[in-house]
Amino acid sequence: MSNTDTDSSDQQYNGKIISLPDKLILRSKALSIILIERIGSSDDDWRINRGDDCYVTAKVSDTDFIKKMEEGTEEVARGEYLAVELETTQTLSIQGKLTVSFEITKILQHSLFAKDSDTAVSKK
């Protein structure tokens, strides 16, 4: 495979590979619809479902949305669906340990539908 083939193939992905001496890091960002299962006390403690019946913990780094929650102008609830930019980071250590973390970098649409919206949360 030539370098041009590799380059054109890489353009279809929204992410990057970081190669370090002791680990390999793959970071990618995608649009996603998520279901909120639990909102923790900190911004890095939201439990979400990405539609695959696998619940994961995600950090929320959308400062604009967090600010609106703190001001009380936005509320989110367990059972609510959001359209988000979701960044996935996979790290493979030299020892062979694979870890995955998730970060909601931007909340694009809020209040899509609610499965059970009786537990609204704001940070006010």
mmCIF file of C-alpha atoms in Angstrom:
data_model
loop_
_atom_site.group_PDB
_atom_site.id
_atom_site.type_symbol
_atom_site.label_atom_id
_atom_site.label_comp_id
_atom_site.label_asym_id
_atom_site.label_seq_id
_atom_site.Cartn_x
_atom_site.Cartn_y
_atom_site.Cartn_z
ATOM 1 C CA MET A 1 0.000 0.000 0.000
ATOM 2 C CA SER A 2 1.410 3.391 -0.954
ATOM 3 C CA ASN A 3 1.457 6.458 1.296
ATOM 4 C CA THR A 4 -1.240 8.062 -0.832
ATOM 5 C CA ASP A 5 -3.568 5.131 -0.202
ATOM 6 C CA THR A 6 -2.949 5.426 3.543
ATOM 7 C CA ASP A 7 -3.470 9.194 3.487
ATOM 8 C CA SER A 8 -6.793 9.001 1.631
ATOM 9 C CA SER A 9 -7.967 6.214 3.946
ATOM 10 C CA ASP A 10 -7.097 8.265 7.026
ATOM 11 C CA GLN A 11 -9.203 11.198 5.801
ATOM 12 C CA GLN A 12 -12.432 9.285 6.362
ATOM 13 C CA TYR A 13 -11.834 9.264 10.132
ATOM 14 C CA ASN A 14 -12.287 12.178 12.500
ATOM 15 C CA GLY A 15 -9.502 11.382 14.895
ATOM 16 C CA LYS A 16 -5.828 10.849 15.455
ATOM 17 C CA ILE A 17 -3.336 8.264 16.578
ATOM 18 C CA ILE A 18 -0.666 9.286 19.065
ATOM 19 C CA SER A 19 2.274 6.926 19.316
ATOM 20 C CA LEU A 20 4.366 7.264 22.488
ATOM 21 C CA PRO A 21 7.242 5.051 23.657
ATOM 22 C CA ASP A 22 5.111 3.298 26.300
ATOM 23 C CA LYS A 23 1.603 3.511 24.825
ATOM 24 C CA LEU A 24 -0.544 4.004 21.756
ATOM 25 C CA ILE A 25 -3.470 6.427 21.990
ATOM 26 C CA LEU A 26 -6.334 6.544 19.497
ATOM 27 C CA ARG A 27 -8.666 9.510 19.872
ATOM 28 C CA SER A 28 -11.772 9.937 17.719
ATOM 29 C CA LYS A 29 -14.799 12.210 17.774
ATOM 30 C CA ALA A 30 -18.242 11.364 16.419
ATOM 31 C CA LEU A 31 -21.790 12.655 16.534
ATOM 32 C CA SER A 32 -23.885 10.483 18.789
ATOM 33 C CA ILE A 33 -27.260 10.239 20.450
ATOM 34 C CA ILE A 34 -26.925 9.270 24.087
ATOM 35 C CA LEU A 35 -29.327 8.325 26.852
ATOM 36 C CA ILE A 36 -28.581 9.791 30.281
ATOM 37 C CA GLU A 37 -28.686 7.090 32.918
ATOM 38 C CA ARG A 38 -27.217 9.111 35.805
ATOM 39 C CA ILE A 39 -25.815 12.593 36.357
ATOM 40 C CA GLY A 40 -23.125 12.583 39.003
ATOM 41 C CA SER A 41 -22.049 15.343 41.310
ATOM 42 C CA SER A 42 -19.142 16.305 39.045
ATOM 43 C CA ASP A 43 -18.849 16.999 35.323
ATOM 44 C CA ASP A 44 -16.814 13.836 34.785
ATOM 45 C CA ASP A 45 -19.367 11.493 36.263
ATOM 46 C CA TRP A 46 -22.283 11.146 33.820
ATOM 47 C CA ARG A 47 -23.419 7.591 33.165
ATOM 48 C CA ILE A 48 -24.664 7.251 29.591
ATOM 49 C CA ASN A 49 -25.893 4.660 27.118
ATOM 50 C CA ARG A 50 -24.747 5.005 23.514
ATOM 51 C CA GLY A 51 -27.490 2.738 22.197
ATOM 52 C CA ASP A 52 -25.629 -0.525 22.554
ATOM 53 C CA ASP A 53 -27.026 -1.418 26.006
ATOM 54 C CA CYS A 54 -23.578 -0.729 27.416
ATOM 55 C CA TYR A 55 -23.527 1.954 30.095
ATOM 56 C CA VAL A 56 -20.303 3.954 30.371
ATOM 57 C CA THR A 57 -19.104 6.922 32.404
ATOM 58 C CA ALA A 58 -18.392 10.104 30.469
ATOM 59 C CA LYS A 59 -16.820 13.426 31.294
ATOM 60 C CA VAL A 60 -18.735 16.525 30.128
ATOM 61 C CA SER A 61 -16.446 19.319 28.932
ATOM 62 C CA ASP A 62 -19.022 21.536 27.180
ATOM 63 C CA THR A 63 -18.380 24.627 29.319
ATOM 64 C CA ASP A 64 -21.245 26.603 27.759
ATOM 65 C CA PHE A 65 -23.775 23.914 28.653
ATOM 66 C CA ILE A 66 -22.301 23.419 32.143
ATOM 67 C CA LYS A 67 -22.530 27.187 32.724
ATOM 68 C CA LYS A 68 -26.210 27.146 31.707
ATOM 69 C CA MET A 69 -26.805 24.287 34.166
ATOM 70 C CA GLU A 70 -25.081 26.262 36.923
ATOM 71 C CA GLU A 71 -27.223 29.305 36.124
ATOM 72 C CA GLY A 72 -30.352 27.160 36.165
ATOM 73 C CA THR A 73 -31.283 27.939 32.542
ATOM 74 C CA GLU A 74 -30.717 24.312 31.452
ATOM 75 C CA GLU A 75 -31.810 21.162 33.209
ATOM 76 C CA VAL A 76 -31.067 17.600 32.279
ATOM 77 C CA ALA A 77 -32.755 14.492 33.549
ATOM 78 C CA ARG A 78 -32.217 10.779 33.809
ATOM 79 C CA GLY A 79 -33.846 9.111 30.843
ATOM 80 C CA GLU A 80 -33.312 12.077 28.533
ATOM 81 C CA TYR A 81 -31.747 11.762 25.087
ATOM 82 C CA LEU A 82 -29.120 14.226 23.859
ATOM 83 C CA ALA A 83 -27.372 14.722 20.517
ATOM 84 C CA VAL A 84 -23.700 15.249 21.314
ATOM 85 C CA GLU A 85 -20.150 15.286 20.026
ATOM 86 C CA LEU A 86 -18.661 12.269 21.786
ATOM 87 C CA GLU A 87 -14.899 11.831 21.942
ATOM 88 C CA THR A 88 -13.614 8.312 22.534
ATOM 89 C CA THR A 89 -10.046 7.738 23.679
ATOM 90 C CA GLN A 90 -8.515 4.266 23.618
ATOM 91 C CA THR A 91 -5.134 3.726 25.219
ATOM 92 C CA LEU A 92 -3.052 0.585 24.749
ATOM 93 C CA SER A 93 -0.133 0.336 27.171
ATOM 94 C CA ILE A 94 3.098 -1.463 26.381
ATOM 95 C CA GLN A 95 1.973 -4.095 28.941
ATOM 96 C CA GLY A 96 -1.101 -4.812 26.798
ATOM 97 C CA LYS A 97 -3.696 -3.071 28.959
ATOM 98 C CA LEU A 98 -6.452 -1.475 26.866
ATOM 99 C CA THR A 99 -8.564 1.296 28.413
ATOM 100 C CA VAL A 100 -11.362 3.406 26.964
ATOM 101 C CA SER A 101 -12.688 6.773 28.115
ATOM 102 C CA PHE A 102 -15.498 8.981 26.852
ATOM 103 C CA GLU A 103 -15.910 12.753 26.821
ATOM 104 C CA ILE A 104 -18.949 14.767 25.765
ATOM 105 C CA THR A 105 -17.252 17.757 24.165
ATOM 106 C CA LYS A 106 -20.401 19.499 22.935
ATOM 107 C CA ILE A 107 -24.116 19.071 23.577
ATOM 108 C CA LEU A 108 -25.726 19.815 20.222
ATOM 109 C CA GLN A 109 -29.395 19.184 20.952
ATOM 110 C CA HIS A 110 -31.028 18.875 24.311
ATOM 111 C CA SER A 111 -34.437 17.471 25.247
ATOM 112 C CA LEU A 112 -34.809 15.245 22.176
ATOM 113 C CA PHE A 113 -37.147 12.842 23.919
ATOM 114 C CA ALA A 114 -37.399 11.751 27.509
ATOM 115 C CA LYS A 115 -37.850 8.196 28.638
ATOM 116 C CA ASP A 116 -38.347 9.174 32.294
ATOM 117 C CA SER A 117 -37.998 12.885 32.959
ATOM 118 C CA ASP A 118 -39.065 13.076 36.579
ATOM 119 C CA THR A 119 -35.522 13.560 37.840
ATOM 120 C CA ALA A 120 -34.410 16.878 36.302
ATOM 121 C CA VAL A 121 -31.084 18.192 37.525
ATOM 122 C CA SER A 122 -29.525 21.619 37.302
ATOM 123 C CA LYS A 123 -26.436 22.768 39.125
ATOM 124 C CA LYS A 124 -28.145 25.824 40.604
#
